[in-house]
Each structure stands twice: as C-alpha cells, then as structure tokens.
Amino acid sequence: MTDPTPHHDGAATAGARPAEVAIRDLTVVYRTEHGDLPAVSHASLELRAGEITGLVGESGSGKSTLALSLLNAVPAPGRITSGSVEVAGVGDVTRLTGRRLRRARGGALGYVFQASQNSLNPLKTVGKQLLDLGRSHEVEDLRALVRRARELCERMGLDADRVLDSYQHELSGGMRQRVGIVLALVLNAEVLVLDEPTTALDMISQAAVLDIVRSVHRENGLATLVVTHDMGVVSEIADRLAVMYGGRIVEHGPAGELLRRPSHPYTRALIGATARIVGDTRLARALPGQPPDLTTLARRGCVFRDRCPLAMPVCEESDPALSEWTPGRFRACHADPVGRAPAPAAVPAPRAQDDPTGGRP
Amino acid sequence: MIEARNITRTYTGRGAFTGTRTVHALRGVDFTLPRGGAVSFIGESGCGKTTLGKILTGLESFDGGELLVDGTDLSKLSARRRAPYFRRIQLIHQDPYSALNPTRDVGQILGDPLRMRARETGATRTQQRERAAELLELVGLRPGTLAKYPHQLSGGQRQRVVIARALTVDPEALVADESVSMIDVSMRLGVLSLLRDLRERLGISLLFITHDVATARYLGEGGELHVIYRGQVIERGPTDSVVQQPVHPYTQCLLSAVPVLRGLEEPGPDRLVPLAALDERVATPGCLFAPRCPFATDGCADGRPGLTALPADGAHRHACLHPRARRVVATEAAAVH
C-alpha cells in the first residue's frame, strides 16, 4: 500500500511467453542405508524465456539436486522418482536416455557448474575442451564453433586467444567462471543454469560475473536459472525468486515483491538475517536452530516448523502444499498469508523501483 | 591494546623462467586496536589482508615496522619471549571444516588448550572442565556438544567450537579472517552476532578481515574500517563514515559491487561498473590503483599518494589525488513487511 504502481519485475512477462522449462511435481530421492531420503519433494517451477529465476536455499535444501534434474544428471544414489521436466524443443528430460540426453546436455541446456574450476579438465587447454564439446555434439563446422566461442569470450571481457590456449590453473576464479559460461552457451543454449556462480569469488569479480550473466541473458533471450545461497546475488539479478527449504519450494514469486513482502516465515527470516549495507544493523536477527539435512528432515508435517515463529499444531500433522495465495505468488505455509500489518515506518520511504536495467550505467 | 606501525612484508619468489619476482604483501600498515575496539580490513583476494592476520597472530613474520602489544615491541623480542604476547591474540580460522581435528571430540578440542593454559593459571582439572562447559554455553552450544566429533556438527556449530577454542586461552583480541564465508546463510548472522557480543560484553577486541563490506559493517560498528589495496591502506576511518561517504574510487568500486536487495534498496545513482580483474604484477611508481581506476589522470602515474585526512573529518583519511564523494551505496527504499 506504500506503492500503488504495479510492479513490473518479471510479472509483466509472465503469461506472455510460454515456459521454456516446466518442472512439474518433481521428486528426487537418495537411496541410503537410512532408507529413501527425499532431496527434492514435489517441486514445481517454470522458467520462461527472457526471465532470470533465482533459486535460493541453504546447503542441503535440495537446490543443486533440483538444478541437476534439469539435465537428468542427478548423481547416484539419487534418482528422479516422479514428476517431469519439460524443456521446449527437447521434451521431458527425465525420460531421455543415451544419445538424445547427451545432445540436450550442453546443447539446448547450458549448465555452469558450481565451482567451475573443478568442472574444467586440468589436462587440456580450454580450446581443446571446446573442440571436444563440439565433437561430442556432432558439430560439423568446428571453425564456426571456435569463432562463436571467441565472440563470447570477447563479450565477457576475456582475451580469447589467451583463454583458449590456457589450462584451467592459468586462469583466475572469475575467468574460469566466465569460461564456464562460454562453454555453456557456445552451442546456442536456450536455457542457462548457473549453480552458485559467484561463491568462490570476491566482491568485485562477483559483480563482474553478475553483470555478464545479466547481459548474455538479455542479448540471447535465455531462460536463466541462478542457483545460490546468497540472497544478495539473486535479488541483484533475478526477476523471479524461488525459495527452497528441506527439499521443498516454500515460496516463489516476482523478486521485488517477494523481498518487500515475504509471505513464508523462512523467507522473512532469511531476509532478516542478511547483513546489509544500509539500515540499522541491530534489526538483523539470526535464525534459531539448524537447517535440516536429509537424515534430520521431518518425515511428517512442515519441514520448517522447528525453526518457525508461527508454528501451529496443524504444522506437525500436514505438509503444506505450494499454492497461489495471490495472483503470481506461491507459498507453502499453513499460517495466514497476509501476515502482520505493514510497519508504519515504511510509509515515508522513497518508492522502490524495480529497475529492469539493473541500475548500472 | 595492539598497535601496528608501518608494518611491511615483502615476498621474493624465484620462478623457473620469470626470474626474481617481488610481491609487496603489505606496504606500511598502521592501525590501533584498543581494548574492546574493532578494526576491519576489507579488500579483494591478493590484497594482503590474510598476511596481516597471520602476522598479528604470530604465524607469519614481518620485515619492517613495529607491532606493539601494550607498548612492548614484539619485533625486538626473541621468539620465546614473544609467545606469551601472541597467546593474547587468537585467530578464528576461515574454514571451520578444516580447522578442527576430525579424530578428537569437542571435549578434547577444548581440553588440550585449557590444560596448557592451566600451567600458567594453576586451574584444577575440575575448573578446566567447568571452564569448557562455560565456554560452550558462551558460544551458544548445548553441554552435550562436548561429546561430539566435528563431523556431527553443522558449519555454524563448528565455527562456534573454533571460537570457544580460541577463548580457552583468555585472549584479549580475536582476529577473524573471513570467518563466516563457509557457513550456511541462516547461520551466519548467529556467528557474527556472537562475535559482536564477545566484544560488547567481554571487551574482547576484534580485528575482522573480509571482502564483504556488509559483514564488516555489522561487526565493525563503532570501530574503524581500513580498505586495503595491493598491500596499501588506501582509505580508512570510522566504519560508518567510510561506508556511507567513501571518497577513494577503489572503495567506491567495492561498495558498488555489493549486491542490491531490489525492492528493499535503491542502488546508488553513481554506482560504478565492475572493474577488470586485479593484476598484481603491474608495477607502477604512482598510485597503485591508477591502472584500474576509472577516474585516473596523468598525474596519478607519477607519485604515490599517502594517507591524507579529509578536511571535514580528520579521522577519515584517504590516499587519492582526486578524492570525490560519489553516491555509490544503496539506500533503503522500503522496509520488509
């Protein structure tokens, strides 16, 4: 109510474009000595072309497993037990096998792995790995592939000759991360998944990589998924946010709105526990308790209830399903969605603008 | 009180083909850490901030300058006479996953240094055990944690054990080098507020080393912030003043790089574009930052500016020929509700 204008952070394009990727009711379990443990439970999420979706969660929340399901590449003993991942032009990835699956990976689906440094082969130069990628995808014109890689390198501010002739140890962390993005996009991917793209980087390289992600996303009209534990990173670049906890997507919606008016108590707590550059540091509050891992995850009821300030008896009994509580916004919580009344202090503050240009010159 | 005066550290390496290479990790760093005070150092990787932490805790030597603990210059003492001084300054490691011995339980991890300490204080076995329990409570862990091994604890809990271990020897100062970067986000603030509490309640001074301005601001409130670039402090002053009114372009770049929580914050109108990566091999007689500086002029390459005070605020100093206030920091746009 402090802001009467409609928010256009991503919400405007919703509905206008078909989903590039539709994850429906996806469940992934890890078979262990403690039985089948669900790393992802009944997750549904859509990625649309032209939109950056941020997937936020702590370690053990299942966010990386969910991202890997997009490639049908969940490592054993994990396996997708139900649900589907429909990718436009490819079909249901969870049913692909063999050659068709290999073509989709790195083809339509570009994936930048967590800690890119570990995903590059230390024994081969970047250029050789690029050629390997081309051959494994039966690219006939390898020269054109190299040309395209050079273009991408230049666009990311890399010296293409140097990079293609380098081994991974000769590149800095920020450069390797960019090489990861080049390799993910060189076969004209339409979907780009970045798993923790900035975790090992310091502030300035992080800002540079985020800037690059934003510009290649826009120029190529990609459907981008950024997976991270860092609220700052996603809120800087994402149009839509999905918050994961204990293998469930507990909230998702347009980024600016979700940050301003979080509706799930976990999202609210996570924002409140972020050390920020403005505002009163004494208002920051740590979350009580520990994040669950697969073995301590509640088998019944809401996974967040142990740390939740709003926990009620019903939370012990039933696991809330993700549902649309107001147009465009989804949450999985039994508590009243409206939450508390807005703080009066918020009223005189200048109006928030969700600047689609990213606010940079 | 810990004082550093003009501390320098230079590494000379010899590569197989490159010849002798000199790296100036620290080029004359000064600071004063009063009892119960806080000093933060921020900078990129490779700026020398970790070397500084190691020097302060006695894990690394320095080749110039003075390090004074309560007025005693440690560089003039023999290693043996120095040791008791370094007992008073403890390091909180960056990575709680590798800082704890996996084969020892928490009781042993705390018990060993407590026993060493007891040789000086004469604490009995019972007192040592009581102290271990007390320390656990102080860092917010349950008494049952004593019997646990590191692998049974989360990152946040491990970091609390590391802090408790540092406290076993009754330090006066803690040096925290990127102490929360490896911890889950929902646990981070808990560890930071514990460090803040130790400072406020027990008067333990805190030297915090990080690349993350927001955590430096959280821990360094009321203290001093130093921005370090290629071994040189290029801007320093009261934390709030440096964060809100930075005048050095490098500080402004660092602050521009802090992600903006869109919807809650408004990016600063003068926010700078991210820089090219740091190349520490570039040698220059002039301003170290000039090769990357968006505002560098010809004059910047000639002489290296030293720290000068701002006319408006004598405590806020910078090393720039063309200091200028720019509004690069995000402002609060709305409160969460």
XYZ file of C-alpha atoms in Angstrom:
698
model
C 0.000 0.000 0.000
C 3.011 2.250 0.100
C 3.463 1.585 -3.559
C 0.361 1.869 -5.704
C 2.039 1.284 -9.076
C 2.131 -2.235 -10.423
C 5.451 -3.980 -10.019
C 6.935 -4.938 -13.282
C 9.703 -7.137 -12.084
C 9.073 -10.109 -14.272
C 5.367 -10.218 -13.603
C 4.679 -8.353 -16.819
C 6.228 -11.014 -18.989
C 4.540 -13.850 -17.130
C 1.855 -15.412 -19.213
C 3.025 -13.573 -22.314
C 5.633 -16.172 -23.136
C 5.369 -19.917 -22.932
C 7.517 -21.648 -20.375
C 10.874 -22.722 -21.711
C 11.222 -25.242 -18.918
C 8.363 -26.631 -16.862
C 9.273 -28.660 -13.800
C 6.196 -30.469 -12.515
C 5.810 -32.288 -9.242
C 9.436 -33.379 -9.267
C 10.640 -35.739 -6.551
C 14.231 -36.905 -6.273
C 15.266 -39.415 -3.628
C 18.648 -40.588 -2.463
C 18.809 -44.278 -1.614
C 20.878 -44.645 1.550
C 21.293 -47.008 4.456
C 18.640 -44.947 6.263
C 16.152 -45.684 3.506
C 14.981 -43.491 0.643
C 15.547 -39.861 1.578
C 13.782 -37.214 -0.486
C 16.197 -34.454 -1.534
C 13.512 -32.745 -3.600
C 9.807 -33.248 -2.873
C 7.049 -32.360 -5.291
C 8.760 -29.298 -6.701
C 7.084 -27.355 -9.494
C 8.707 -24.406 -11.207
C 8.592 -22.760 -14.604
C 11.431 -20.958 -16.341
C 10.422 -18.515 -19.053
C 12.484 -17.063 -21.869
C 13.700 -13.576 -21.039
C 13.438 -14.156 -17.318
C 16.082 -14.827 -14.705
C 14.779 -17.076 -11.972
C 16.723 -17.166 -8.734
C 16.609 -20.363 -6.685
C 17.723 -19.637 -3.120
C 18.391 -22.157 -0.412
C 20.959 -23.294 2.101
C 23.190 -26.304 1.707
C 21.057 -29.404 1.942
C 17.933 -27.616 0.744
C 17.948 -29.615 -2.485
C 18.587 -26.680 -4.784
C 21.569 -28.213 -6.576
C 19.759 -31.532 -6.918
C 16.817 -29.724 -8.461
C 19.131 -27.912 -10.872
C 20.860 -31.152 -11.856
C 17.454 -32.722 -12.552
C 17.153 -30.251 -15.399
C 19.916 -32.224 -17.095
C 18.604 -35.532 -15.775
C 22.032 -35.762 -14.193
C 21.295 -36.421 -10.539
C 24.267 -38.457 -9.330
C 23.688 -41.952 -7.910
C 22.383 -42.958 -5.402
C 19.928 -40.193 -6.263
C 17.141 -40.811 -8.696
C 14.117 -38.996 -10.030
C 11.131 -40.961 -8.785
C 8.263 -38.846 -10.042
C 7.397 -35.746 -11.965
C 8.640 -34.321 -15.228
C 10.939 -31.656 -16.613
C 9.562 -30.469 -19.936
C 12.026 -28.445 -21.983
C 10.716 -26.682 -25.094
C 12.007 -28.408 -28.217
C 13.503 -31.290 -26.265
C 10.636 -32.927 -24.396
C 10.620 -34.488 -20.979
C 14.276 -34.617 -19.961
C 13.613 -37.163 -17.244
C 12.669 -39.703 -19.926
C 15.632 -39.060 -22.212
C 18.477 -41.539 -22.334
C 21.665 -42.178 -24.242
C 22.444 -40.043 -27.224
C 19.389 -37.811 -27.051
C 20.137 -36.960 -23.442
C 23.776 -36.184 -24.245
C 22.687 -33.864 -27.036
C 20.311 -31.980 -24.764
C 23.016 -31.523 -22.133
C 25.276 -28.752 -23.304
C 23.024 -28.250 -26.335
C 19.666 -26.689 -25.510
C 20.541 -26.838 -21.821
C 23.647 -24.892 -20.864
C 24.898 -25.626 -17.377
C 27.583 -23.771 -15.462
C 28.721 -25.956 -12.611
C 29.301 -24.963 -9.042
C 32.986 -24.107 -8.708
C 33.664 -24.010 -12.439
C 37.294 -24.528 -11.671
C 36.532 -28.138 -10.855
C 34.471 -28.726 -13.955
C 37.295 -27.930 -16.358
C 39.722 -30.663 -17.316
C 43.121 -29.767 -15.830
C 44.983 -31.733 -18.514
C 43.534 -29.977 -21.547
C 43.528 -26.395 -22.683
C 40.185 -24.619 -22.795
C 40.352 -24.671 -26.607
C 40.773 -28.470 -26.689
C 37.818 -28.861 -24.362
C 35.792 -26.639 -26.619
C 36.597 -28.901 -29.580
C 35.699 -31.973 -27.506
C 32.382 -30.382 -26.731
C 31.805 -29.728 -30.439
C 32.704 -33.290 -31.441
C 30.536 -34.877 -28.775
C 27.626 -32.835 -30.074
C 28.419 -33.715 -33.704
C 29.108 -30.140 -34.699
C 30.290 -30.219 -38.305
C 31.786 -26.777 -38.587
C 34.270 -26.664 -35.739
C 35.795 -23.449 -37.072
C 32.468 -21.711 -36.664
C 32.270 -23.103 -33.152
C 35.651 -21.605 -32.281
C 34.573 -18.337 -33.874
C 31.472 -18.258 -31.736
C 33.478 -19.073 -28.619
C 35.822 -16.208 -29.444
C 32.898 -13.833 -29.809
C 31.505 -14.926 -26.448
C 34.933 -14.533 -24.830
C 35.303 -11.017 -26.180
C 31.846 -10.120 -24.981
C 32.767 -11.220 -21.490
C 35.919 -9.162 -21.488
C 38.248 -12.135 -21.901
C 41.237 -12.232 -24.204
C 40.038 -15.093 -26.431
C 43.476 -16.157 -27.684
C 44.917 -16.327 -24.231
C 41.926 -18.123 -22.746
C 41.611 -20.796 -25.428
C 45.309 -21.592 -25.108
C 45.217 -21.741 -21.316
C 44.907 -24.597 -18.891
C 42.439 -24.045 -16.105
C 45.125 -23.357 -13.500
C 46.353 -20.424 -15.562
C 43.050 -18.613 -15.197
C 41.714 -16.729 -12.192
C 38.487 -17.755 -10.467
C 36.461 -15.060 -12.199
C 37.915 -16.021 -15.577
C 37.137 -19.724 -15.088
C 33.596 -18.836 -14.188
C 33.331 -16.881 -17.451
C 34.857 -19.789 -19.377
C 32.149 -21.972 -17.831
C 29.523 -19.578 -19.189
C 31.176 -19.552 -22.646
C 31.143 -23.356 -22.799
C 27.523 -23.450 -21.645
C 26.387 -21.018 -24.323
C 28.591 -21.878 -27.269
C 26.105 -24.421 -28.656
C 23.321 -21.849 -28.598
C 21.635 -22.973 -25.421
C 18.216 -21.560 -24.743
C 18.246 -22.463 -21.098
C 21.158 -21.433 -18.902
C 21.557 -22.901 -15.429
C 24.201 -21.425 -13.132
C 24.882 -23.300 -9.906
C 26.468 -20.975 -7.303
C 28.106 -18.831 -9.984
C 29.829 -16.460 -7.575
C 30.522 -18.476 -4.438
C 34.307 -18.638 -4.635
C 34.708 -15.108 -5.981
C 35.336 -11.887 -4.166
C 33.060 -8.886 -4.385
C 34.393 -7.212 -7.489
C 34.655 -10.400 -9.568
C 31.194 -11.323 -8.341
C 29.761 -8.045 -9.569
C 31.533 -8.524 -12.916
C 30.191 -12.064 -13.356
C 26.659 -11.000 -12.420
C 26.878 -8.189 -14.935
C 27.897 -10.686 -17.624
C 25.123 -13.106 -16.711
C 22.635 -10.282 -16.956
C 23.854 -9.102 -20.346
C 24.181 -12.518 -22.055
C 20.806 -13.426 -20.654
C 19.256 -10.354 -22.199
C 21.092 -10.489 -25.516
C 20.305 -14.153 -26.102
C 16.787 -14.072 -24.703
C 17.600 -17.004 -22.455
C 15.591 -18.673 -19.757
C 18.095 -18.444 -16.904
C 18.150 -20.187 -13.552
C 20.604 -18.934 -10.942
C 21.021 -21.284 -8.008
C 22.609 -19.760 -4.921
C 22.584 -19.490 -1.156
C 23.120 -15.754 -1.325
C 20.025 -13.586 -1.072
C 22.017 -10.594 -2.300
C 23.134 -12.280 -5.506
C 19.663 -13.333 -6.578
C 17.951 -10.150 -5.607
C 20.530 -8.251 -7.623
C 19.762 -10.056 -10.880
C 16.646 -12.213 -10.643
C 13.211 -11.311 -11.976
C 11.584 -14.126 -10.060
C 12.629 -15.854 -6.881
C 12.014 -19.358 -5.645
C 12.999 -20.190 -2.080
C 13.835 -23.783 -1.181
C 13.951 -25.358 2.249
C 14.244 -29.024 3.150
C 13.696 -30.164 -0.429
C 10.574 -28.097 -0.965
C 9.961 -24.896 -2.809
C 8.366 -22.946 0.034
C 7.758 -19.677 -1.771
C 8.061 -18.206 -5.219
C 7.032 -15.041 -6.998
C 8.328 -11.794 -8.527
C 11.639 -10.871 -6.908
C 10.999 -7.314 -5.742
C 7.612 -8.135 -4.277
C 8.869 -11.249 -2.584
C 11.667 -9.295 -0.900
C 9.411 -6.466 0.111
C 6.582 -8.644 1.293
C 7.882 -12.118 2.046
C 4.973 -14.382 2.857
C 6.703 -17.532 4.064
C 8.250 -17.251 7.538
C 11.502 -18.784 6.254
C 11.860 -16.181 3.505
C 11.135 -13.445 6.005
C 13.702 -14.832 8.456
C 16.314 -15.235 5.733
C 15.938 -11.622 4.635
C 16.065 -10.528 8.281
C 19.297 -12.497 8.791
C 21.117 -10.813 5.922
C 23.884 -8.411 6.920
C 23.139 -5.302 4.891
C 24.915 -2.187 3.843
C 22.066 0.126 4.850
C 19.677 0.308 7.750
C 20.077 -0.425 11.427
C 22.327 -3.438 11.996
C 20.573 -4.089 15.304
C 17.416 -5.032 13.445
C 19.134 -8.044 11.880
C 18.066 -11.274 13.549
C 19.724 -14.655 13.337
C 17.530 -17.685 12.651
C 17.215 -20.088 15.547
C 18.083 -23.763 15.072
C 19.903 -25.563 12.310
C 18.976 -26.179 8.687
C 17.870 -29.784 8.228
C 19.843 -32.327 6.292
C 18.440 -35.431 4.662
C 18.653 -37.503 7.810
C 17.101 -34.958 10.181
C 14.370 -33.857 7.800
C 10.896 -34.130 9.269
C 9.028 -37.045 7.685
C 5.655 -35.623 8.526
C 4.308 -32.088 8.619
C 6.012 -28.859 7.621
C 9.804 -29.076 7.273
C 10.355 -25.594 8.701
C 8.179 -25.897 11.798
C 11.078 -26.412 14.252
C 12.502 -23.013 13.434
C 9.235 -21.268 12.666
C 7.911 -18.454 14.848
C 4.371 -19.103 13.573
C 4.283 -22.894 14.068
C 0.832 -24.247 14.949
C -0.460 -27.722 15.802
C -1.509 -28.294 12.186
C 2.124 -27.880 11.068
C 3.002 -31.095 12.935
C 0.392 -33.011 11.027
C 0.356 -31.966 7.427
C 2.921 -30.733 4.961
C 1.550 -27.531 3.390
C 1.310 -27.654 -0.394
C 2.595 -24.872 -2.608
C -0.406 -22.805 -3.686
C -1.127 -19.458 -5.284
C -2.304 -17.187 -2.491
C -2.458 -14.048 -4.553
C -2.017 -13.781 -8.343
C 1.545 -14.660 -9.342
C 2.712 -15.541 -5.838
C 3.028 -19.010 -4.394
C 3.705 -20.217 -0.886
C 3.655 -23.417 1.145
C 2.548 -22.421 4.632
C -0.414 -23.033 6.903
C -0.240 -19.610 8.562
C -2.303 -16.644 7.455
C -0.782 -15.353 4.200
C -1.406 -11.704 4.928
C 0.975 -11.793 7.851
C 1.437 -8.835 10.083
C 0.325 -5.315 9.324
C 2.890 -3.251 7.431
C 5.277 -1.336 9.637
C 4.280 2.353 9.730
C 7.966 3.334 9.399
C 7.863 2.110 5.810
C 5.460 4.790 4.640
C 7.660 7.878 4.129
C 10.448 5.896 2.455
C 11.080 6.687 -1.222
C 9.228 4.447 -3.606
C 11.008 1.310 -4.671
C 11.603 0.917 -8.358
C 12.386 -2.439 -9.760
C 14.779 -1.141 -12.314
C 14.920 -3.583 -15.201
C 18.218 -2.188 -16.452
C 19.904 -3.275 -13.287
C 20.651 0.258 -12.182
C 24.078 0.409 -13.728
C 25.398 2.929 -16.182
C 45.936 -2.564 23.164
C 47.554 -3.626 19.931
C 49.328 -1.158 17.721
C 50.832 -1.769 14.325
C 53.235 0.832 12.972
C 54.280 0.815 9.378
C 54.266 -2.968 9.041
C 55.707 -4.219 5.768
C 56.019 -7.705 4.370
C 57.633 -8.493 1.063
C 57.871 -11.914 -0.514
C 60.560 -12.674 -3.015
C 59.958 -15.635 -5.228
C 62.029 -17.127 -7.976
C 60.166 -18.683 -10.865
C 61.768 -21.136 -13.269
C 61.511 -18.767 -16.215
C 60.277 -15.490 -14.817
C 63.321 -14.539 -12.768
C 63.028 -12.955 -9.360
C 59.603 -11.663 -8.542
C 58.805 -9.460 -5.605
C 55.361 -9.264 -4.104
C 54.620 -6.477 -1.667
C 52.020 -8.107 0.543
C 51.945 -5.193 2.998
C 53.338 -1.757 2.338
C 53.348 0.017 5.651
C 50.130 -0.742 7.503
C 49.249 1.235 10.636
C 46.403 0.712 12.998
C 45.485 0.823 16.652
C 43.183 -1.756 18.146
C 42.082 -0.508 21.558
C 40.715 -2.857 24.185
C 37.146 -3.732 23.214
C 37.579 -1.969 19.916
C 37.026 -3.193 16.399
C 39.084 -2.727 13.272
C 38.053 -4.250 9.956
C 40.161 -4.686 6.877
C 38.412 -5.101 3.566
C 39.869 -5.826 0.175
C 39.993 -8.280 -2.695
C 41.805 -11.585 -2.597
C 45.505 -10.955 -3.014
C 45.434 -7.567 -1.291
C 47.465 -8.743 1.700
C 44.698 -8.904 4.257
C 45.285 -12.539 5.171
C 49.039 -11.912 5.568
C 48.154 -9.200 8.049
C 46.021 -11.613 10.081
C 48.852 -14.132 10.141
C 51.383 -11.538 11.253
C 49.143 -10.434 14.096
C 48.770 -13.966 15.371
C 52.446 -14.795 15.065
C 52.038 -17.248 12.204
C 54.000 -15.085 9.826
C 56.931 -12.749 10.314
C 57.160 -9.187 9.072
C 60.186 -7.454 7.705
C 59.632 -3.859 8.668
C 57.759 -1.796 11.202
C 56.661 -2.404 14.752
C 53.967 -4.494 16.340
C 53.220 -3.329 19.857
C 51.158 -5.153 22.418
C 50.520 -2.909 25.408
C 53.550 -0.884 24.426
C 56.007 -3.777 24.012
C 57.500 -4.027 20.560
C 57.305 -7.690 19.596
C 59.787 -7.366 16.750
C 62.536 -6.747 19.305
C 61.810 -9.857 21.351
C 63.101 -13.384 20.848
C 60.582 -15.938 19.626
C 60.353 -17.389 23.094
C 59.660 -14.064 24.804
C 57.159 -13.222 22.089
C 54.995 -16.295 22.591
C 53.080 -15.083 25.689
C 52.044 -11.963 23.797
C 50.657 -13.952 20.909
C 48.646 -16.040 23.374
C 46.586 -12.891 23.869
C 45.731 -12.635 20.184
C 43.865 -15.601 18.769
C 42.905 -16.429 15.209
C 39.453 -17.613 14.161
C 40.071 -19.620 11.031
C 38.201 -19.130 7.824
C 37.237 -22.735 7.264
C 35.651 -24.474 10.253
C 35.686 -27.715 8.269
C 39.470 -27.977 8.247
C 40.281 -26.124 11.477
C 39.144 -28.920 13.779
C 40.835 -32.285 14.179
C 38.261 -34.856 12.993
C 39.565 -37.568 15.325
C 39.024 -35.598 18.523
C 35.731 -34.756 20.157
C 34.840 -31.251 21.254
C 35.765 -32.040 24.863
C 39.303 -32.889 23.765
C 39.488 -29.973 21.337
C 38.754 -27.578 24.202
C 40.511 -29.630 26.875
C 44.023 -29.544 25.398
C 44.497 -25.785 25.278
C 42.740 -25.477 28.657
C 45.317 -27.830 30.148
C 48.152 -25.828 28.613
C 46.636 -22.672 29.973
C 46.260 -24.242 33.415
C 50.061 -24.467 33.681
C 50.040 -20.701 33.981
C 46.829 -20.111 35.852
C 47.016 -23.210 38.055
C 43.434 -24.207 37.291
C 42.493 -27.631 38.601
C 41.049 -30.424 36.434
C 37.587 -29.658 37.735
C 37.983 -25.979 36.989
C 39.138 -26.832 33.483
C 36.060 -28.968 32.903
C 33.826 -26.252 34.264
C 35.515 -23.725 32.031
C 34.924 -25.926 28.971
C 31.207 -26.133 29.787
C 31.103 -22.399 30.424
C 32.744 -21.633 27.095
C 30.286 -23.851 25.254
C 27.417 -22.008 26.838
C 29.049 -18.691 25.993
C 29.229 -19.566 22.299
C 25.667 -20.853 22.299
C 26.187 -24.620 22.183
C 24.495 -27.272 24.298
C 26.577 -29.048 27.000
C 26.064 -32.312 25.092
C 28.251 -30.957 22.311
C 31.328 -31.833 24.388
C 30.992 -35.481 23.415
C 30.516 -34.789 19.721
C 33.001 -35.037 16.899
C 33.331 -32.265 14.305
C 31.561 -34.276 11.594
C 28.448 -34.422 13.761
C 28.190 -30.625 13.787
C 26.977 -28.154 11.203
C 29.266 -25.450 9.807
C 27.810 -22.850 12.162
C 28.275 -25.106 15.194
C 31.834 -25.932 14.157
C 32.662 -22.253 13.860
C 31.309 -21.784 17.383
C 33.615 -24.557 18.582
C 36.527 -22.805 16.853
C 35.602 -19.605 18.682
C 35.289 -21.442 22.006
C 38.728 -22.983 21.420
C 40.202 -19.551 20.787
C 38.676 -18.353 24.053
C 40.236 -21.161 26.124
C 43.478 -19.193 26.497
C 41.730 -15.975 27.630
C 42.670 -13.810 24.653
C 42.270 -10.062 24.599
C 41.826 -9.889 20.865
C 40.398 -12.129 18.182
C 41.497 -11.992 14.572
C 38.681 -13.259 12.381
C 39.687 -13.944 8.797
C 36.581 -14.378 6.605
C 35.032 -16.231 9.490
C 31.585 -16.730 8.070
C 32.169 -17.207 4.369
C 31.956 -21.002 4.622
C 28.843 -21.101 6.801
C 25.233 -21.511 5.748
C 23.464 -18.205 5.327
C 20.860 -18.760 8.008
C 23.685 -19.484 10.489
C 25.994 -16.633 9.516
C 24.356 -13.853 11.395
C 24.307 -16.015 14.519
C 28.104 -16.353 14.435
C 28.574 -12.668 13.629
C 26.348 -11.591 16.480
C 28.257 -13.930 18.799
C 31.499 -12.149 17.878
C 29.785 -8.834 18.370
C 28.545 -9.951 21.787
C 32.017 -11.069 22.846
C 33.229 -7.609 22.042
C 30.415 -5.765 23.757
C 30.063 -7.972 26.822
C 33.589 -9.253 27.467
C 35.550 -6.384 25.963
C 37.433 -8.651 23.573
C 38.778 -6.583 20.716
C 38.125 -7.720 17.214
C 40.149 -7.489 14.063
C 37.980 -8.569 11.203
C 39.320 -9.380 7.764
C 36.881 -9.811 4.899
C 35.945 -8.975 1.346
C 32.320 -8.494 2.320
C 31.534 -4.915 3.222
C 28.179 -5.756 4.773
C 29.661 -8.115 7.372
C 32.484 -5.658 8.049
C 29.847 -3.045 8.710
C 27.928 -5.364 11.006
C 30.961 -6.318 13.103
C 32.844 -3.078 12.889
C 30.096 -0.802 14.064
C 31.636 1.951 16.151
C 35.101 0.825 15.065
C 37.441 1.607 12.248
C 37.372 0.364 8.685
C 40.506 0.095 6.575
C 40.356 -0.517 2.862
C 43.470 -2.266 1.649
C 44.648 -2.485 -1.935
C 47.787 -4.345 -3.014
C 49.181 -4.063 0.479
C 48.474 -0.376 0.980
C 45.658 1.065 3.053
C 44.007 3.481 0.635
C 41.152 4.681 2.806
C 40.414 4.419 6.473
C 38.134 5.961 9.017
C 35.157 5.319 11.257
C 33.238 2.384 9.729
C 30.073 4.333 9.098
C 31.859 7.247 7.543
C 33.817 5.086 5.090
C 30.771 3.009 4.144
C 28.417 5.936 3.719
C 30.789 8.592 2.323
C 33.656 6.840 0.570
C 35.963 9.176 -1.339
C 38.542 6.815 -2.836
C 37.484 5.331 -6.195
C 38.562 1.845 -5.118
C 36.388 1.947 -2.015
C 33.610 3.197 -4.255
C 34.117 0.240 -6.601
C 33.993 -2.189 -3.675
C 30.810 -0.619 -2.373
C 29.263 -0.591 -5.853
C 29.882 -4.330 -6.029
C 27.688 -5.024 -3.003
C 24.509 -6.636 -4.346
C 21.394 -4.513 -4.013
C 18.313 -6.111 -2.472
C 15.928 -4.921 -5.125
C 12.592 -3.875 -3.798
C 14.106 -3.081 -0.413
C 17.007 -0.985 -1.561
C 17.627 1.583 -4.227
C 21.006 1.367 -5.997
C 23.200 4.437 -5.539
C 22.910 6.828 -8.508
C 26.693 6.970 -9.029
C 27.211 3.202 -8.768
C 30.331 2.228 -10.697
C 30.631 -0.584 -13.217
C 32.612 -3.628 -12.119
C 36.319 -3.447 -12.703
C 38.599 -5.649 -14.709
C 40.396 -8.228 -12.601
C 43.296 -7.263 -10.376
C 46.720 -7.818 -11.921
C 49.227 -7.541 -9.116
C 52.171 -7.825 -11.492
C 51.690 -4.327 -12.850
C 54.488 -2.270 -11.353
C 53.950 1.459 -11.037
C 55.703 4.224 -9.161
C 52.392 6.060 -8.916
C 49.042 5.283 -7.354
C 48.645 1.508 -7.170
C 45.026 1.687 -8.190
C 45.548 4.058 -11.116
C 45.867 1.282 -13.763
C 42.313 0.152 -12.937
C 40.878 3.477 -11.847
C 38.060 4.896 -13.981
C 38.996 8.427 -12.890
C 42.792 8.258 -13.205
C 44.588 11.251 -14.691
C 48.166 11.574 -15.986
C 49.294 12.847 -12.614
C 48.223 9.603 -10.899
C 51.060 7.641 -12.507
C 53.761 9.939 -11.132
C 53.706 9.795 -7.392
C 52.030 7.514 -4.886
C 49.739 9.475 -2.610
C 49.928 8.816 1.114
C 47.017 8.960 3.530
C 45.592 12.452 3.978
C 42.742 13.494 6.203
C 39.505 14.825 4.800
C 39.001 18.486 5.745
C 35.522 17.738 7.051
C 36.514 14.742 9.164
C 40.060 14.337 10.434
C 39.537 10.673 11.312
C 38.565 9.781 7.754
C 41.686 9.520 5.591
C 42.309 8.562 2.004
C 45.192 8.087 -0.415
C 43.851 9.619 -3.603
C 44.904 12.625 -5.653
C 41.330 13.303 -6.690
C 39.084 12.367 -3.793
C 35.455 12.901 -4.567
C 32.277 11.871 -2.842
C 30.073 9.692 -5.042
C 26.768 8.168 -4.118
C 27.529 4.529 -4.820
C 25.926 2.891 -1.799
C 22.386 1.617 -1.955
C 19.797 3.439 0.100
C 16.905 1.926 1.932
C 13.779 2.063 -0.201
C 11.269 0.140 1.858
C 11.056 -1.937 4.981
C 10.197 -5.611 4.885
C 6.618 -6.205 5.827
